[in-house]
Short mmCIF file of C-alpha atoms in Angstrom, two decimals:
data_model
loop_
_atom_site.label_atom_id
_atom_site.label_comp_id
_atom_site.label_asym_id
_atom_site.label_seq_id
_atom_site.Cartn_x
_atom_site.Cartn_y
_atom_site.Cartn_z
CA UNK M 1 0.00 0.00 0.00
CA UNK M 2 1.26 3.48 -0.90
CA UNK M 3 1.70 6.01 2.05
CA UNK M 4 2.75 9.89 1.22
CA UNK M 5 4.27 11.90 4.05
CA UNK M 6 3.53 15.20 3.49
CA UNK M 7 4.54 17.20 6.42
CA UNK M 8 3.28 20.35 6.70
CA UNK M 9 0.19 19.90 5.23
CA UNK M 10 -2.84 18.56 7.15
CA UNK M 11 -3.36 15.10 6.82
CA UNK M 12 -6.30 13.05 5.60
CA UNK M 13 -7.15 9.88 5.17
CA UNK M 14 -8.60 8.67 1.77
CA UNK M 15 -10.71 4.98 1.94
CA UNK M 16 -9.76 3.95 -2.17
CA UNK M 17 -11.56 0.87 -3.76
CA UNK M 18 -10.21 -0.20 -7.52
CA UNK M 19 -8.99 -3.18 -9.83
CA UNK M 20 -5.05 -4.37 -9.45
CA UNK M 21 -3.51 -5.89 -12.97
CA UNK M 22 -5.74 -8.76 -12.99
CA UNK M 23 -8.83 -7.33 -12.77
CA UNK M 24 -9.44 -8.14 -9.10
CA UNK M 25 -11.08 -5.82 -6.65
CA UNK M 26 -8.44 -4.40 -4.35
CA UNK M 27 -9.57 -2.11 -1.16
CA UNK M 28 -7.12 -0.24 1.07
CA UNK M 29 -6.36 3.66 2.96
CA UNK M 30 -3.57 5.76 2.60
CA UNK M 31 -2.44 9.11 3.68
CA UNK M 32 -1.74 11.82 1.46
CA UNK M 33 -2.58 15.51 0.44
CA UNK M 34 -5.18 15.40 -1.62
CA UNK M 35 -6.86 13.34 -4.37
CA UNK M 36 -4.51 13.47 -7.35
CA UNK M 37 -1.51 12.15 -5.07
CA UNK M 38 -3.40 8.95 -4.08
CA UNK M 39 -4.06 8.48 -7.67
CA UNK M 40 -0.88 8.52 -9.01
CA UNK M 41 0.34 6.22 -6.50
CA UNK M 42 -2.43 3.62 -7.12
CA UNK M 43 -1.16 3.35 -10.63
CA UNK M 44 2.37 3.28 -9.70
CA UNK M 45 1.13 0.14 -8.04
CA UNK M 46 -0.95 -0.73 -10.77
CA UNK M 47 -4.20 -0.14 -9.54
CA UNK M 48 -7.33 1.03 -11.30
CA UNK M 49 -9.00 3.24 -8.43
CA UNK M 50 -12.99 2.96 -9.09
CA UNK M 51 -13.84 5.39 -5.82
CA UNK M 52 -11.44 7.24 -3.88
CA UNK M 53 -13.10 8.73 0.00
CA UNK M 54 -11.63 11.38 1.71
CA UNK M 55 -11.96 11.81 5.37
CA UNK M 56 -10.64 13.80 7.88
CA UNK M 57 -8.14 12.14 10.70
CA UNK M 58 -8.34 13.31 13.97
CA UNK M 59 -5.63 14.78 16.10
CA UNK M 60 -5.63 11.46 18.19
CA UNK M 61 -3.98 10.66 22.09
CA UNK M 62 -0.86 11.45 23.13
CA UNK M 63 1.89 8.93 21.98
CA UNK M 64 2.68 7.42 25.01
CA UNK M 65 5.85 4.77 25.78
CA UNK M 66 3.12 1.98 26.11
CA UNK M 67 2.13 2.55 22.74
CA UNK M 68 5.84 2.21 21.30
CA UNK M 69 6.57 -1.09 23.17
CA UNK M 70 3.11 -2.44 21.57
CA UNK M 71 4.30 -1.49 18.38
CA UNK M 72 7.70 -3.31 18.65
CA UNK M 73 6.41 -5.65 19.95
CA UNK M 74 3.87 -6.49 17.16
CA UNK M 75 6.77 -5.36 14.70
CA UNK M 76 8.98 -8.43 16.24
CA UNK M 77 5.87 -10.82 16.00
CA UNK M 78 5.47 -9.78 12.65
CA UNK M 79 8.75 -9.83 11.10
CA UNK M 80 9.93 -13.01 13.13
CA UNK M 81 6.85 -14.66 10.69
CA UNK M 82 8.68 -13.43 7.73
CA UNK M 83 6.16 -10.60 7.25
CA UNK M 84 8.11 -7.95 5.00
CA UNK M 85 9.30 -4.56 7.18
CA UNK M 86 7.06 -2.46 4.94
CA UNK M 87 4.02 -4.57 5.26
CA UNK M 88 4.37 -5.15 8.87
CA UNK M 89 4.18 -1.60 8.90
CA UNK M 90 1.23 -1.08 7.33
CA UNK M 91 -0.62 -4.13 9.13
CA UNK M 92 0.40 -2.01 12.86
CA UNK M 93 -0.82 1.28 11.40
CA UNK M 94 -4.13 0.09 10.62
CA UNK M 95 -4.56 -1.91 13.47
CA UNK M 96 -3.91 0.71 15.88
CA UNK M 97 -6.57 2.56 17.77
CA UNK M 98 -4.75 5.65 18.26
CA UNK M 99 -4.48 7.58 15.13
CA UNK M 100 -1.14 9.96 16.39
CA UNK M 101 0.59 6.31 16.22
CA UNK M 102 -0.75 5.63 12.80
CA UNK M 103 0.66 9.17 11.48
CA UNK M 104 3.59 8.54 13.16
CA UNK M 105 4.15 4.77 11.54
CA UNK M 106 2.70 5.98 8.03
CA UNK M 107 5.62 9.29 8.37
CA UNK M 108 8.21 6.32 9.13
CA UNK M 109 7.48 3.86 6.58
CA UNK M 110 7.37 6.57 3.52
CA UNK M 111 11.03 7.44 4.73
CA UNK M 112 12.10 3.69 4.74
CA UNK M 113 10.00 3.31 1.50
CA UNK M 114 12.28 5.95 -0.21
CA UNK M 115 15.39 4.31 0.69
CA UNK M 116 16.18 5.76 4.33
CA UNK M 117 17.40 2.69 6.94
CA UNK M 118 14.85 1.82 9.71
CA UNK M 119 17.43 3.46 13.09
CA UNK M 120 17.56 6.62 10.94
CA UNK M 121 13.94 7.13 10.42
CA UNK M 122 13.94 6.02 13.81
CA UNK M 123 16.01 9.07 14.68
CA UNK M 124 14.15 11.51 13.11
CA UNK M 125 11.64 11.39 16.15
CA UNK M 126 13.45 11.63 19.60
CA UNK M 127 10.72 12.26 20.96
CA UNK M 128 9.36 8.17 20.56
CA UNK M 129 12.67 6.73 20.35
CA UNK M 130 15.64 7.15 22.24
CA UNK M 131 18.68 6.90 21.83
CA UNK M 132 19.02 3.01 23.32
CA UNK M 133 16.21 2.87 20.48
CA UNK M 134 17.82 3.48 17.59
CA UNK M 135 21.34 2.17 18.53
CA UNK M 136 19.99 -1.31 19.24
CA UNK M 137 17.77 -1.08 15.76
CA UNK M 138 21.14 0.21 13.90
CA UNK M 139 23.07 -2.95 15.89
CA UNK M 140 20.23 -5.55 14.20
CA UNK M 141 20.22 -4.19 10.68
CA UNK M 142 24.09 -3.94 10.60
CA UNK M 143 24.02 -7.84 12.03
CA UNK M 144 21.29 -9.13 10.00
CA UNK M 145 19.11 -10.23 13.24
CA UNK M 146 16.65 -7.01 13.01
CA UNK M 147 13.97 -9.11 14.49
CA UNK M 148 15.90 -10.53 17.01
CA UNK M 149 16.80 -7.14 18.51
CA UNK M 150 13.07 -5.62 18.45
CA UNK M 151 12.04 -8.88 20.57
CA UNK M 152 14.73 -7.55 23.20
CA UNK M 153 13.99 -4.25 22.70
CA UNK M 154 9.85 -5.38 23.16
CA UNK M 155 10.69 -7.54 26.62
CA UNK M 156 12.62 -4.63 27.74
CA UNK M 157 10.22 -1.99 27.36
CA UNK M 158 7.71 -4.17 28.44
CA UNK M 159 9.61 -4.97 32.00
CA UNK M 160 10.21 -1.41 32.07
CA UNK M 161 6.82 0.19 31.86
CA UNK M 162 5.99 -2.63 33.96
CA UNK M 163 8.40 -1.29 37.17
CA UNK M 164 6.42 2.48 36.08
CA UNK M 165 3.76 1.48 36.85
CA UNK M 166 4.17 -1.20 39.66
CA UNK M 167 5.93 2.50 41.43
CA UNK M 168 3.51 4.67 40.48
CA UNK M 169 1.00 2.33 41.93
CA UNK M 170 2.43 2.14 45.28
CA UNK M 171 2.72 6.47 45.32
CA UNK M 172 -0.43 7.24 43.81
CA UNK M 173 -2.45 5.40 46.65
CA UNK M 174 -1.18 7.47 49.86
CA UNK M 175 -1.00 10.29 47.96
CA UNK M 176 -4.95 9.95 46.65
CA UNK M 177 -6.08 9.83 49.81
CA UNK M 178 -4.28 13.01 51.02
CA UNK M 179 -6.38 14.86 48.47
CA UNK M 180 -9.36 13.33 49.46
CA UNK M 181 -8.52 14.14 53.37
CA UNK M 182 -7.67 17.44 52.22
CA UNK M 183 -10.94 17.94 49.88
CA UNK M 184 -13.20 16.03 53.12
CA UNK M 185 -11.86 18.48 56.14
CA UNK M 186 -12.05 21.62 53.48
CA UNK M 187 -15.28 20.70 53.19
CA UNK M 188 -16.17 20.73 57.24
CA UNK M 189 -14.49 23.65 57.84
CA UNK M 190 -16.37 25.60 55.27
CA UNK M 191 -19.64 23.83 55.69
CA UNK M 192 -20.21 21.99 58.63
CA UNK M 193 -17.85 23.61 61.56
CA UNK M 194 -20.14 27.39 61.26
CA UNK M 195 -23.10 25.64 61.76
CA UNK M 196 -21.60 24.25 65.16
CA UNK M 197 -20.29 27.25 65.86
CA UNK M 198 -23.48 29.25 65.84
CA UNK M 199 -25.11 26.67 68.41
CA UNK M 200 -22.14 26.96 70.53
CA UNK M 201 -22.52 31.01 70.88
CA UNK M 202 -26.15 30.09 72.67
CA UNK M 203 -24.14 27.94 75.04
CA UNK M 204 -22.85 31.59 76.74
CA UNK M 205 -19.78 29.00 78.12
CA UNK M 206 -16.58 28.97 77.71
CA UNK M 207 -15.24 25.73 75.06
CA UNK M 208 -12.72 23.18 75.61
CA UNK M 209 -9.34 24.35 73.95
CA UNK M 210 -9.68 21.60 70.99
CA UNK M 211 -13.13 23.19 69.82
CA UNK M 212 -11.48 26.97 69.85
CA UNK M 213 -8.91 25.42 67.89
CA UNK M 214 -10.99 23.70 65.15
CA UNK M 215 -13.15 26.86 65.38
CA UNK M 216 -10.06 28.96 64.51
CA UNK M 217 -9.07 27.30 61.46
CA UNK M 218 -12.65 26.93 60.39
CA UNK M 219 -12.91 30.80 60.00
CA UNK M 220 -9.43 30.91 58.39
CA UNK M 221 -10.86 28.52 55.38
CA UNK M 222 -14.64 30.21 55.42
CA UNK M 223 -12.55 33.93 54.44
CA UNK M 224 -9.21 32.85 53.07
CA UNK M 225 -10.47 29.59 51.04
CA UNK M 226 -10.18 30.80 47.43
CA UNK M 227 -6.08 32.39 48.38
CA UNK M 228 -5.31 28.94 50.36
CA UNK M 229 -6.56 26.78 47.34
CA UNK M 230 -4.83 29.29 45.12
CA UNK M 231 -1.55 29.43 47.06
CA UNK M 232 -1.66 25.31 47.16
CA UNK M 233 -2.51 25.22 43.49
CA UNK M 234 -0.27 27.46 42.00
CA UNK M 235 2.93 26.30 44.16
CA UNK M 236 2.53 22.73 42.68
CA UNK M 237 2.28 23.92 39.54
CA UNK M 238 5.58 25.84 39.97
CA UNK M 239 7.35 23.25 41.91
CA UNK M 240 6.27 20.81 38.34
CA UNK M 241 7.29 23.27 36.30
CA UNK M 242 11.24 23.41 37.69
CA UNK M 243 11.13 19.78 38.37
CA UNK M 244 10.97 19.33 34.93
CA UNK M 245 12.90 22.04 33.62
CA UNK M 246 15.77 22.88 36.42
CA UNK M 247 18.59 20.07 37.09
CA UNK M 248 19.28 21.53 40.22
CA UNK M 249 16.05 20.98 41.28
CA UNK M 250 15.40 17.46 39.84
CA UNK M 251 18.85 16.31 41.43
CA UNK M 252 17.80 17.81 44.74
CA UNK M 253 14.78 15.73 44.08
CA UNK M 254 15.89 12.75 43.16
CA UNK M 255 18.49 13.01 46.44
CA UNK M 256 15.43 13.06 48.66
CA UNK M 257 13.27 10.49 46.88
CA UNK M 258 15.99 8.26 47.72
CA UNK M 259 16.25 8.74 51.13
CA UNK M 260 12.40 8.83 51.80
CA UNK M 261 11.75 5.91 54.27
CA UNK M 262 10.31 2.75 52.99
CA UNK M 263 9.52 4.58 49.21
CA UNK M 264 13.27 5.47 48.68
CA UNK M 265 14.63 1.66 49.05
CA UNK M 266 11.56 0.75 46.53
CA UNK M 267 12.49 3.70 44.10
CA UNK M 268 16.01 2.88 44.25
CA UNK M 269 15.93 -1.06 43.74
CA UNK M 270 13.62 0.31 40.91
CA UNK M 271 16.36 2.49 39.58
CA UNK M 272 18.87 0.01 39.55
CA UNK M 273 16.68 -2.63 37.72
CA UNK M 274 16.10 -0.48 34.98
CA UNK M 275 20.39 0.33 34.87
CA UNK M 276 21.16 -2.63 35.16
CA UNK M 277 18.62 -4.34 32.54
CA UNK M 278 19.34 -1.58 30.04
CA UNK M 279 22.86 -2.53 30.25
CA UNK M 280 22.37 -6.30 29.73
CA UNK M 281 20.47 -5.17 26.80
CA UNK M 282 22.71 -3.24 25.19
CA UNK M 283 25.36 -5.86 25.43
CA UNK M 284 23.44 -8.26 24.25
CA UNK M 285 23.28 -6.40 21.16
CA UNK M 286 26.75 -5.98 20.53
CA UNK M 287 26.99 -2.45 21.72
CA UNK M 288 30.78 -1.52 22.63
CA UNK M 289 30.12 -0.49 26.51
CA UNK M 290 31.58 3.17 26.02
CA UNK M 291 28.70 3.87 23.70
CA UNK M 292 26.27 1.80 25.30
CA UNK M 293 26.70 3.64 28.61
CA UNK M 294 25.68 7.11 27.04
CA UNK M 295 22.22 6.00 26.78
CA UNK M 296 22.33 3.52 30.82
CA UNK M 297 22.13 6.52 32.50
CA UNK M 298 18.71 8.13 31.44
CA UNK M 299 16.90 5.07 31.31
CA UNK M 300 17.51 4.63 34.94
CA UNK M 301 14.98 7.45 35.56
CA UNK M 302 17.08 8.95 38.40
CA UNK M 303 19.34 11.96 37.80
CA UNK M 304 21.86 10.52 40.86
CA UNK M 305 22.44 7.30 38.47
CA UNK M 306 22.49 9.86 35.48
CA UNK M 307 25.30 11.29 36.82
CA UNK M 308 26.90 8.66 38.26
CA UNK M 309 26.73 6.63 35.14
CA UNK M 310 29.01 9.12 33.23
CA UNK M 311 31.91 9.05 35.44
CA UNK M 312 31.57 5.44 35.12
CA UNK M 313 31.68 6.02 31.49
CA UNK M 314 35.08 8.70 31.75
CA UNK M 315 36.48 5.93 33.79
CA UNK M 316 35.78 2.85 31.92
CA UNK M 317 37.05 4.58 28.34
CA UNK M 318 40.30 5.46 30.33
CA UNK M 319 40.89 1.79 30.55
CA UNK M 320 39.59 0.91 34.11
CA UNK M 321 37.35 -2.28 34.57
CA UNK M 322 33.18 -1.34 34.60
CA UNK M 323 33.57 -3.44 38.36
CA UNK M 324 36.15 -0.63 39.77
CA UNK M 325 34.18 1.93 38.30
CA UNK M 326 30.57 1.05 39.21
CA UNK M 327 32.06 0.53 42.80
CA UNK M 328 34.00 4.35 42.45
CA UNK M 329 29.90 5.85 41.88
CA UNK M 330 28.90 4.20 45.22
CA UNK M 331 25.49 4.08 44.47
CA UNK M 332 25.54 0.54 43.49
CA UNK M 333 24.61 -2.63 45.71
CA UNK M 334 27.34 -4.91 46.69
CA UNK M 335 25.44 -7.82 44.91
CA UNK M 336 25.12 -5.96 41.53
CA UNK M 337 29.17 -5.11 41.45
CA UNK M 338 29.94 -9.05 42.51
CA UNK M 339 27.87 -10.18 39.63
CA UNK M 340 29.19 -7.64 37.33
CA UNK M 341 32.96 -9.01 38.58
CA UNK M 342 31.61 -12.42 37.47
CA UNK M 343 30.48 -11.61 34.46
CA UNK M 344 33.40 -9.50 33.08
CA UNK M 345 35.72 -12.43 34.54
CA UNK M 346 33.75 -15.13 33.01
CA UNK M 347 32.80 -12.80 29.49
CA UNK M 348 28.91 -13.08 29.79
CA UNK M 349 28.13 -9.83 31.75
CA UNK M 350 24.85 -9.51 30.22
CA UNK M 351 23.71 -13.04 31.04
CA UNK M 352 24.95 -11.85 34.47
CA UNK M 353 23.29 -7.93 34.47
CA UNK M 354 20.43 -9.24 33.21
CA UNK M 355 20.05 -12.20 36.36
CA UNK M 356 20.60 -8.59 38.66
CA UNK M 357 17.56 -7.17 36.64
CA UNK M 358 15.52 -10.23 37.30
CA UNK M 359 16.53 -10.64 41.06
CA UNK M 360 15.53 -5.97 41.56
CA UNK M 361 12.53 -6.54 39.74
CA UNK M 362 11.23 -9.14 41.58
CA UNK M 363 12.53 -7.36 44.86
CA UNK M 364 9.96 -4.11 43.43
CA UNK M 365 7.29 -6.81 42.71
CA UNK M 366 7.28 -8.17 46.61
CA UNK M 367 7.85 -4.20 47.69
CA UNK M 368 4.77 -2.86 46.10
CA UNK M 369 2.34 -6.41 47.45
CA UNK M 370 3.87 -5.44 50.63
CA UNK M 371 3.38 -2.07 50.69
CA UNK M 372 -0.20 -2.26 48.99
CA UNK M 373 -0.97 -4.16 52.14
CA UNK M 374 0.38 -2.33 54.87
CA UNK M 375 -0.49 0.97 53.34
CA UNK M 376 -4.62 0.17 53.79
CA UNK M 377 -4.25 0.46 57.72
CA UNK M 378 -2.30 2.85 58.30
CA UNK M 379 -4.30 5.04 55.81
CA UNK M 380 -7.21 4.21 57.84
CA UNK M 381 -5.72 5.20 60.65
CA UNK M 382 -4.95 8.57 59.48
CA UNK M 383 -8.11 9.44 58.23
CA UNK M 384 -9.87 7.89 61.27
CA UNK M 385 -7.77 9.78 63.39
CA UNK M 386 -8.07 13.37 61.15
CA UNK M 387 -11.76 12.92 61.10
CA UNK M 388 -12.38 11.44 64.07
CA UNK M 389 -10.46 14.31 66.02
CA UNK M 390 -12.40 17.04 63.98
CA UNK M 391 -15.84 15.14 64.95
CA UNK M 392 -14.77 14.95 68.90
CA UNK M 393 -13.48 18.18 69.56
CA UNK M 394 -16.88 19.38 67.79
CA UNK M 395 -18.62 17.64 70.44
CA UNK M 396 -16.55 18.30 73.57
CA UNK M 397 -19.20 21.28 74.61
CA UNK M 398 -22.08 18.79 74.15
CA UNK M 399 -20.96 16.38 76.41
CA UNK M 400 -19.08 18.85 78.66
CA UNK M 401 -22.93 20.70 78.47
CA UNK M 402 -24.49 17.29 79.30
CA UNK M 403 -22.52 16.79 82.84
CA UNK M 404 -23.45 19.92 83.61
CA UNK M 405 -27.62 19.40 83.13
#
């Protein structure tokens, strides 16, 4: 099927129906410009077009990394099969729901259909595909085992985005229910604490120091709501906004994520299951370890292994061992340097990084069940003692009013 890439100009989809050479009825889509350009590729391929439709495609979701590992993945499946590279493409394109990934595949295949190799079409889009990406695509067409490498590349992704989301799991919980303690006791101290407070002016008593004191920031919300939500709102959006643009900040970050109690051990074992499977993959594919190391360090997702990773890199192209070097960053476990040691002693350190990635990622597996299960009480306990405490001192005069009667 012919695909135009047109950038530049919007993009449509046109539905064609015609006759190939031998007279039989051939249906397909393609993207292109306008009418005359789908013609003239139909009889390029020798195609008689009877009806050619035009609709519109929509702008589509965001292009997330889920969506890339499903596509190498099905890319691998395909091409292991023997399905041609350009076919396979056009078999993922249409079979995807999202059409930003279609666009994207259809812009990709046009530049491999005029002669362009897959990594550097590849590299035309950073954005998608890193660095790791392309190198270990460039390593399989140089070596001839293309699908080999996007099968690695697919079970790497795939344990990656796995470990996401197995963390972001275990932080999204506690800090859900913050907001919803947050948006529960806004709500009584704008709503439900002035009511109180106008029965408790009858009383003509004095009230127990934990009702004055719920009273107090009751009125604080009731007149200041709109600058406290403001204040809250806009200094998350600011503290986002440098965490993603400042290094300073996101190493000062990624310092104290570390040392966070319970979270920081899970965060880091994360970390270093992503280095150290990244690694294994990149030697795997043949990757000298100088230039596999440029792209270790980002995938670890943690600006402290960032950094550390490229003095391992000044060290290791200086001649010293990736063992004395990994051990010189100090953010390493003892277990992961021994089996590194092993590995470059025995010559199979990715059969020996990628047992250290196995052993972390089952260690973030048992982390998360075990903090999915101790998280429920304590949660519970925090809200039953936020709300509790706000419902108690509320009722301090009514029982301190009862002994009295």
């Amino acid at each position: 099927m012919a695909t135009a890439a047109s950038r530049g100009v919007k993009d449509f989809i046109f539905e064609w129906e015609g006759k190939d050479r031998n007279g039989k009825i051939v249906r397909g889509e393609t993207r292109a410009s306008g009418e005359n350009q789908v013609q003239a590729m139909l009889r390029r391929q020798g195609v008689l077009p009877s009806k050619i439709k035009k609709r519109r495609m929509s702008s589509g979701k965001k292009i997330k990394p889920k969506d890339i590992a499903l596509f190498t993945r099905q890319m691998a499946t395909m091409m292991k099969a023997g399905v041609p590279l350009l076919q396979a493409f056009d078999i993922v394109g249409r079979g995807n729901t999202n059409p930003s990934v279609g666009k994207l595949l259809n812009d990709i295949r046009a530049d491999v259909e005029t002669g362009t190799s897959l990594n550097a079409a590849f590299r035309k889009y950073p954005l998608y595909f890193d660095s790791l990406y392309c190198n270990l695509v460039e390593a399989g067409e140089s070596a001839g085992i293309l699908e080999a490498l996007l099968d690695r590349l697919a079970m790497y992704m795939e344990k990656t985005e796995a470990i996401k989301g197995k963390i972001k799991s275990a932080l999204m919980y506690p800090i859900s229910v913050v907001i919803v303690a947050f948006v529960v006791v806004t709500v009584i101290m704008i709503f439900v604490i002035p009511a109180f407070k106008e029965v408790f002016t009858s009383f003509g008593a004095d009230l127990p120091a934990p009702t004055l004191f719920v009273m107090g920031i009751s009125e604080v919300f009731v007149k200041w709501w709109w600058l406290i939500f403001g204040v809250i709102g806009g200094s998350f959006y600011f503290f986002m906004q440098a965490w993603q643009r400042s290094e300073k900040v996101q190493m000062f970050m990624d310092r104290a994520l570390l040392k966070l109690p319970v979270f920081g051990i899970l965060i880091e074992k994360s970390a270093v299951a992503r280095w150290t499977r990244t690694l294994s993959t990149m030697f795997a594919a043949g990757v000298p370890l100088v230039e596999a190391l440029d792209s270790v360090g980002g995938a670890a997702g943690n600006s402290v292994y960032a950094m550390a990773t490229e003095k391992i890199q000044q060290e290791v192209s200086t001649g010293t061992s990736l063992t004395s070097a990994m051990s010189n960053a100090n953010v390493f476990p003892s277990m992961v340097i021994q089996m590194c040691a092993i590995g470059e002693e025995s010559g199979s350190i990715d059969h020996m990084l990628g047992k250290a990635a196995d052993f972390y990622e089952e260690e973030v597996d048992e982390m998360v069940a075990g903090l999915s299960s101790l998280m429920e009480p304590i949660i519970i306990v925090f809200l039953g003692g936020l709300i509790g405490g706000i419902v108690v001192s509320m009722y301090l005069p009514i029982f301190k009013l009862g002994q009295v009667v």
